[in-house]
Amino acid sequence: AVRSWLVEKSDCMFVGLKDSAYECGATSEKMLYAVDTNIHHVEHWGSIMENVGNNEYYHHFGNEGSLPPGVDAKSTEYYKEIVGYGKQCQSSIDEKFEYSLHFTSLGIDLNEAYDVKPKSGGDLPFDFHGDGNIDLVVGRLKDKSGDKKIAPSDLLSDFDLEICKCSFDGKKFHIADPHNTFSGKTQMEPKRRAVVSSYAAHFSPPANKYLSGAEASTHTSAVIRKVRVDVRSTP
């Protein structure tokens, strides 16, 4: 429903997965098994008009720009191309899930409910090389314990910066820590001191100093599981 709204009501297009945000997480072997979140993945969306304009102008004039006034972005050859790409985008996403985000190694489910595809009778403009500033955060079907369905608040609680916990529920804006937020400031996870103290208490150096990245990650993950028992409200 949200994707349909982005395409049909906001003239947006899908421009890929926000997998670069995981460079210090899933794509780093040393943190591979320490990743534990209610967020399944983050999609990147952008303006159809801006992407079509940039593409068309680039091919004709050699740099980025916008379409002349009165030109229908959806009548351009580029738009026709990206609608075609959208019909096949799931194969690109599956490759990202497997090789960039390491979902199989992490044991993260790949249920077809996460598939990104055009709705029946509709279009899904898609270009992994496109630009955009809209992040669509997609939650897991069940929480990281596997016990209950995910609610939006469960996703917000996984962000360690308070300013990232601001939200809009369709009726009201909810501003986390408004004094700092409106001043352009933010705090990190409020219980970070307790997290560090617990981690220090449970951590012991591995017997083998020369661990592979994945082995080091397994060791770290065991400590993090104990920290989450001590400090239950932390991400």
mmCIF file of C-alpha atoms in Angstrom:
data_model
loop_
_atom_site.group_PDB
_atom_site.id
_atom_site.type_symbol
_atom_site.label_atom_id
_atom_site.label_comp_id
_atom_site.label_asym_id
_atom_site.label_seq_id
_atom_site.Cartn_x
_atom_site.Cartn_y
_atom_site.Cartn_z
ATOM 1 C CA ALA A 1 0.000 0.000 0.000
ATOM 2 C CA VAL A 2 2.835 2.418 0.861
ATOM 3 C CA ARG A 3 4.728 1.634 -2.350
ATOM 4 C CA SER A 4 1.564 2.143 -4.408
ATOM 5 C CA TRP A 5 1.021 5.494 -2.714
ATOM 6 C CA LEU A 6 4.606 6.551 -3.474
ATOM 7 C CA VAL A 7 4.225 5.684 -7.167
ATOM 8 C CA GLU A 8 0.635 6.750 -7.803
ATOM 9 C CA LYS A 9 0.130 9.702 -5.480
ATOM 10 C CA SER A 10 3.637 11.109 -5.038
ATOM 11 C CA ASP A 11 5.176 10.364 -8.454
ATOM 12 C CA CYS A 12 8.097 8.504 -6.918
ATOM 13 C CA MET A 13 10.258 5.695 -8.250
ATOM 14 C CA PHE A 14 12.204 2.889 -6.579
ATOM 15 C CA VAL A 15 15.966 3.512 -6.752
ATOM 16 C CA GLY A 16 17.341 0.554 -4.809
ATOM 17 C CA LEU A 17 18.128 -0.693 -1.348
ATOM 18 C CA LYS A 18 19.855 1.405 1.285
ATOM 19 C CA ASP A 19 22.476 -1.310 1.706
ATOM 20 C CA SER A 20 25.371 1.165 2.040
ATOM 21 C CA ALA A 21 24.047 1.915 5.538
ATOM 22 C CA TYR A 22 25.154 -1.576 6.537
ATOM 23 C CA GLU A 23 28.816 -1.160 5.660
ATOM 24 C CA CYS A 24 29.783 -1.304 9.340
ATOM 25 C CA GLY A 25 27.249 -4.058 9.960
ATOM 26 C CA ALA A 26 26.270 -6.950 7.768
ATOM 27 C CA THR A 27 28.910 -6.320 5.117
ATOM 28 C CA SER A 28 31.686 -6.376 7.704
ATOM 29 C CA GLU A 29 32.643 -9.935 8.638
ATOM 30 C CA LYS A 30 33.611 -8.830 12.134
ATOM 31 C CA MET A 31 30.012 -7.698 12.775
ATOM 32 C CA LEU A 32 28.215 -10.265 10.622
ATOM 33 C CA TYR A 33 26.479 -12.202 13.402
ATOM 34 C CA ALA A 34 26.122 -9.233 15.744
ATOM 35 C CA VAL A 35 23.414 -7.630 13.578
ATOM 36 C CA ASP A 36 20.057 -8.050 15.313
ATOM 37 C CA THR A 37 17.240 -5.702 14.465
ATOM 38 C CA ASN A 38 13.503 -5.610 13.818
ATOM 39 C CA ILE A 39 14.216 -3.836 10.518
ATOM 40 C CA HIS A 40 14.293 -6.218 7.550
ATOM 41 C CA HIS A 41 15.632 -3.762 4.969
ATOM 42 C CA VAL A 42 15.484 -0.124 3.897
ATOM 43 C CA GLU A 43 14.343 0.897 0.414
ATOM 44 C CA HIS A 44 15.461 4.061 -1.347
ATOM 45 C CA TRP A 45 12.906 6.119 -3.321
ATOM 46 C CA GLY A 46 13.174 9.305 -5.357
ATOM 47 C CA SER A 47 11.245 11.714 -7.573
ATOM 48 C CA ILE A 48 10.325 10.461 -11.045
ATOM 49 C CA MET A 49 10.532 13.998 -12.456
ATOM 50 C CA GLU A 50 14.022 14.640 -11.069
ATOM 51 C CA ASN A 51 15.416 11.287 -12.178
ATOM 52 C CA VAL A 52 13.900 11.503 -15.652
ATOM 53 C CA GLY A 53 15.128 15.099 -15.946
ATOM 54 C CA ASN A 54 18.639 14.211 -14.872
ATOM 55 C CA ASN A 55 18.795 11.271 -17.231
ATOM 56 C CA GLU A 56 17.340 12.992 -20.283
ATOM 57 C CA TYR A 57 19.388 16.157 -19.804
ATOM 58 C CA TYR A 58 22.559 14.153 -19.206
ATOM 59 C CA HIS A 59 22.215 12.255 -22.486
ATOM 60 C CA HIS A 60 21.525 15.399 -24.488
ATOM 61 C CA PHE A 61 23.747 18.001 -22.861
ATOM 62 C CA GLY A 62 26.385 16.116 -20.873
ATOM 63 C CA ASN A 63 25.397 17.029 -17.302
ATOM 64 C CA GLU A 64 22.553 16.912 -14.848
ATOM 65 C CA GLY A 65 19.548 19.184 -15.127
ATOM 66 C CA SER A 66 15.772 19.079 -15.441
ATOM 67 C CA LEU A 67 13.213 18.678 -18.184
ATOM 68 C CA PRO A 68 11.869 21.817 -19.839
ATOM 69 C CA PRO A 69 8.492 23.071 -18.514
ATOM 70 C CA GLY A 70 5.510 21.284 -19.997
ATOM 71 C CA VAL A 71 7.351 18.045 -20.791
ATOM 72 C CA ASP A 72 5.635 14.941 -19.387
ATOM 73 C CA ALA A 73 8.268 12.814 -17.655
ATOM 74 C CA LYS A 74 6.175 9.708 -18.220
ATOM 75 C CA SER A 75 6.299 10.168 -22.003
ATOM 76 C CA THR A 76 10.098 9.918 -22.168
ATOM 77 C CA GLU A 77 12.092 6.911 -23.320
ATOM 78 C CA TYR A 78 13.861 6.756 -19.957
ATOM 79 C CA TYR A 79 10.545 6.365 -18.127
ATOM 80 C CA LYS A 80 9.544 3.528 -20.436
ATOM 81 C CA GLU A 81 12.883 1.844 -19.693
ATOM 82 C CA ILE A 82 12.550 2.075 -15.908
ATOM 83 C CA VAL A 83 8.990 0.729 -16.007
ATOM 84 C CA GLY A 84 10.459 -2.289 -17.806
ATOM 85 C CA TYR A 85 13.206 -2.581 -15.189
ATOM 86 C CA GLY A 86 10.546 -2.602 -12.471
ATOM 87 C CA LYS A 87 9.047 -5.809 -13.817
ATOM 88 C CA GLN A 88 12.351 -7.585 -13.164
ATOM 89 C CA CYS A 89 13.677 -5.728 -10.113
ATOM 90 C CA GLN A 90 13.162 -8.618 -7.658
ATOM 91 C CA SER A 91 16.121 -10.521 -9.123
ATOM 92 C CA SER A 92 18.380 -7.530 -8.380
ATOM 93 C CA ILE A 93 16.978 -7.283 -4.856
ATOM 94 C CA ASP A 94 17.492 -11.002 -4.217
ATOM 95 C CA GLU A 95 21.145 -10.594 -5.233
ATOM 96 C CA LYS A 96 21.530 -7.676 -2.795
ATOM 97 C CA PHE A 97 19.889 -9.685 0.007
ATOM 98 C CA GLU A 98 22.263 -12.580 -0.582
ATOM 99 C CA TYR A 99 25.623 -10.981 -1.381
ATOM 100 C CA SER A 100 25.479 -7.430 0.002
ATOM 101 C CA LEU A 101 23.337 -7.839 3.121
ATOM 102 C CA HIS A 102 24.242 -11.511 3.777
ATOM 103 C CA PHE A 103 20.678 -12.420 4.783
ATOM 104 C CA THR A 104 21.238 -16.159 4.355
ATOM 105 C CA SER A 105 24.284 -16.095 6.646
ATOM 106 C CA LEU A 106 22.390 -13.997 9.189
ATOM 107 C CA GLY A 107 19.372 -16.289 9.141
ATOM 108 C CA ILE A 108 17.069 -13.413 8.130
ATOM 109 C CA ASP A 109 13.909 -14.665 6.458
ATOM 110 C CA LEU A 110 13.318 -14.046 2.764
ATOM 111 C CA ASN A 111 9.536 -14.447 2.757
ATOM 112 C CA GLU A 112 7.852 -13.386 -0.491
ATOM 113 C CA ALA A 113 6.015 -10.748 1.576
ATOM 114 C CA TYR A 114 9.192 -8.670 1.211
ATOM 115 C CA ASP A 115 9.140 -8.852 -2.603
ATOM 116 C CA VAL A 116 9.157 -5.547 -4.489
ATOM 117 C CA LYS A 117 7.112 -5.776 -7.667
ATOM 118 C CA PRO A 118 4.432 -3.874 -9.593
ATOM 119 C CA LYS A 119 0.912 -4.384 -8.326
ATOM 120 C CA SER A 120 -1.526 -6.072 -10.687
ATOM 121 C CA GLY A 121 -2.274 -3.694 -13.531
ATOM 122 C CA GLY A 122 0.212 -1.093 -12.304
ATOM 123 C CA ASP A 123 3.775 0.057 -12.921
ATOM 124 C CA LEU A 124 6.851 0.155 -10.714
ATOM 125 C CA PRO A 125 9.479 2.525 -12.166
ATOM 126 C CA PHE A 126 12.879 1.284 -10.993
ATOM 127 C CA ASP A 127 16.509 2.278 -11.507
ATOM 128 C CA PHE A 128 19.287 1.205 -9.107
ATOM 129 C CA HIS A 129 21.361 4.081 -10.485
ATOM 130 C CA GLY A 130 18.685 6.669 -9.690
ATOM 131 C CA ASP A 131 18.749 9.252 -6.900
ATOM 132 C CA GLY A 132 16.357 9.987 -4.068
ATOM 133 C CA ASN A 133 16.004 11.095 -0.474
ATOM 134 C CA ILE A 134 13.090 8.974 0.739
ATOM 135 C CA ASP A 135 13.878 5.946 2.888
ATOM 136 C CA LEU A 136 11.131 3.334 3.262
ATOM 137 C CA VAL A 137 11.908 1.222 6.344
ATOM 138 C CA VAL A 138 10.492 -2.303 6.041
ATOM 139 C CA GLY A 139 10.069 -4.291 9.256
ATOM 140 C CA ARG A 140 10.320 -8.020 9.739
ATOM 141 C CA LEU A 141 7.094 -10.028 9.759
ATOM 142 C CA LYS A 142 7.834 -10.927 13.382
ATOM 143 C CA ASP A 143 10.165 -9.345 15.941
ATOM 144 C CA LYS A 144 13.759 -10.505 16.307
ATOM 145 C CA SER A 145 12.706 -13.013 18.992
ATOM 146 C CA GLY A 146 10.128 -14.473 16.594
ATOM 147 C CA ASP A 147 7.385 -14.142 19.206
ATOM 148 C CA LYS A 148 5.143 -11.339 17.943
ATOM 149 C CA LYS A 149 4.244 -9.241 14.934
ATOM 150 C CA ILE A 150 6.139 -6.012 14.372
ATOM 151 C CA ALA A 151 4.568 -2.650 15.192
ATOM 152 C CA PRO A 152 5.987 0.689 13.920
ATOM 153 C CA SER A 153 7.188 1.510 17.442
ATOM 154 C CA ASP A 154 9.338 -1.627 17.371
ATOM 155 C CA LEU A 155 11.197 -0.236 14.345
ATOM 156 C CA LEU A 156 11.683 3.185 15.923
ATOM 157 C CA SER A 157 13.176 1.650 19.050
ATOM 158 C CA ASP A 158 15.962 0.098 16.951
ATOM 159 C CA PHE A 159 17.461 3.497 16.069
ATOM 160 C CA ASP A 160 20.245 4.566 18.448
ATOM 161 C CA LEU A 161 19.936 8.290 17.616
ATOM 162 C CA GLU A 162 16.943 9.890 19.328
ATOM 163 C CA ILE A 163 16.327 12.281 16.422
ATOM 164 C CA CYS A 164 15.743 9.263 14.163
ATOM 165 C CA LYS A 165 12.814 8.180 16.347
ATOM 166 C CA CYS A 166 10.581 11.036 15.162
ATOM 167 C CA SER A 167 7.572 9.727 13.259
ATOM 168 C CA PHE A 168 4.260 10.511 11.557
ATOM 169 C CA ASP A 169 1.409 8.044 12.036
ATOM 170 C CA GLY A 170 -0.866 9.492 9.376
ATOM 171 C CA LYS A 171 -2.561 11.851 11.806
ATOM 172 C CA LYS A 172 0.043 13.223 14.177
ATOM 173 C CA PHE A 173 3.766 13.921 14.221
ATOM 174 C CA HIS A 174 5.611 12.417 17.190
ATOM 175 C CA ILE A 175 8.822 14.251 18.038
ATOM 176 C CA ALA A 176 11.392 12.431 20.152
ATOM 177 C CA ASP A 177 13.241 14.664 22.626
ATOM 178 C CA PRO A 178 11.747 17.863 21.076
ATOM 179 C CA HIS A 179 14.051 20.341 22.855
ATOM 180 C CA ASN A 180 17.157 18.855 21.257
ATOM 181 C CA THR A 181 15.473 17.814 18.009
ATOM 182 C CA PHE A 182 14.242 21.316 17.158
ATOM 183 C CA SER A 183 17.709 22.630 18.001
ATOM 184 C CA GLY A 184 19.268 20.250 15.499
ATOM 185 C CA LYS A 185 20.843 18.164 18.261
ATOM 186 C CA THR A 186 20.394 14.566 19.321
ATOM 187 C CA GLN A 187 21.385 12.105 22.000
ATOM 188 C CA MET A 188 22.527 8.592 21.354
ATOM 189 C CA GLU A 189 20.864 5.577 22.945
ATOM 190 C CA PRO A 190 20.032 6.822 26.494
ATOM 191 C CA LYS A 191 21.286 3.640 28.124
ATOM 192 C CA ARG A 192 24.584 3.527 26.253
ATOM 193 C CA ARG A 193 26.538 3.776 29.530
ATOM 194 C CA ALA A 194 24.744 0.714 30.853
ATOM 195 C CA VAL A 195 25.416 -1.065 27.550
ATOM 196 C CA VAL A 196 29.142 -0.307 27.711
ATOM 197 C CA SER A 197 29.345 -1.355 31.370
ATOM 198 C CA SER A 198 27.531 -4.616 30.699
ATOM 199 C CA TYR A 199 29.677 -5.342 27.648
ATOM 200 C CA ALA A 200 32.869 -4.744 29.626
ATOM 201 C CA ALA A 201 31.627 -7.059 32.372
ATOM 202 C CA HIS A 202 30.792 -9.929 30.009
ATOM 203 C CA PHE A 203 33.643 -9.598 27.534
ATOM 204 C CA SER A 204 36.698 -11.808 27.772
ATOM 205 C CA PRO A 205 39.438 -11.947 25.106
ATOM 206 C CA PRO A 206 39.276 -15.059 22.894
ATOM 207 C CA ALA A 207 41.918 -17.693 23.492
ATOM 208 C CA ASN A 208 42.977 -17.436 19.864
ATOM 209 C CA LYS A 209 44.021 -13.902 18.961
ATOM 210 C CA TYR A 210 44.036 -14.666 15.231
ATOM 211 C CA LEU A 211 40.347 -15.192 14.507
ATOM 212 C CA SER A 212 38.743 -14.834 11.099
ATOM 213 C CA GLY A 213 36.236 -12.026 10.695
ATOM 214 C CA ALA A 214 33.254 -14.372 11.029
ATOM 215 C CA GLU A 215 34.786 -16.090 14.113
ATOM 216 C CA ALA A 216 35.402 -12.716 15.755
ATOM 217 C CA SER A 217 31.823 -11.766 14.992
ATOM 218 C CA THR A 218 30.510 -14.949 16.613
ATOM 219 C CA HIS A 219 32.510 -14.147 19.750
ATOM 220 C CA THR A 220 31.186 -10.568 19.813
ATOM 221 C CA SER A 221 27.616 -11.694 19.207
ATOM 222 C CA ALA A 222 27.696 -13.999 22.246
ATOM 223 C CA VAL A 223 28.641 -11.016 24.422
ATOM 224 C CA ILE A 224 25.963 -8.805 22.866
ATOM 225 C CA ARG A 225 23.269 -11.404 23.626
ATOM 226 C CA LYS A 226 24.219 -11.211 27.302
ATOM 227 C CA VAL A 227 24.152 -7.392 27.182
ATOM 228 C CA ARG A 228 20.617 -7.462 25.784
ATOM 229 C CA VAL A 229 19.533 -9.556 28.764
ATOM 230 C CA ASP A 230 21.009 -7.013 31.169
ATOM 231 C CA VAL A 231 19.764 -3.908 29.316
ATOM 232 C CA ARG A 232 16.480 -5.033 27.801
ATOM 233 C CA SER A 233 15.282 -1.750 26.329
ATOM 234 C CA THR A 234 18.387 -1.157 24.224
ATOM 235 C CA PRO A 235 18.498 -1.911 20.445
#
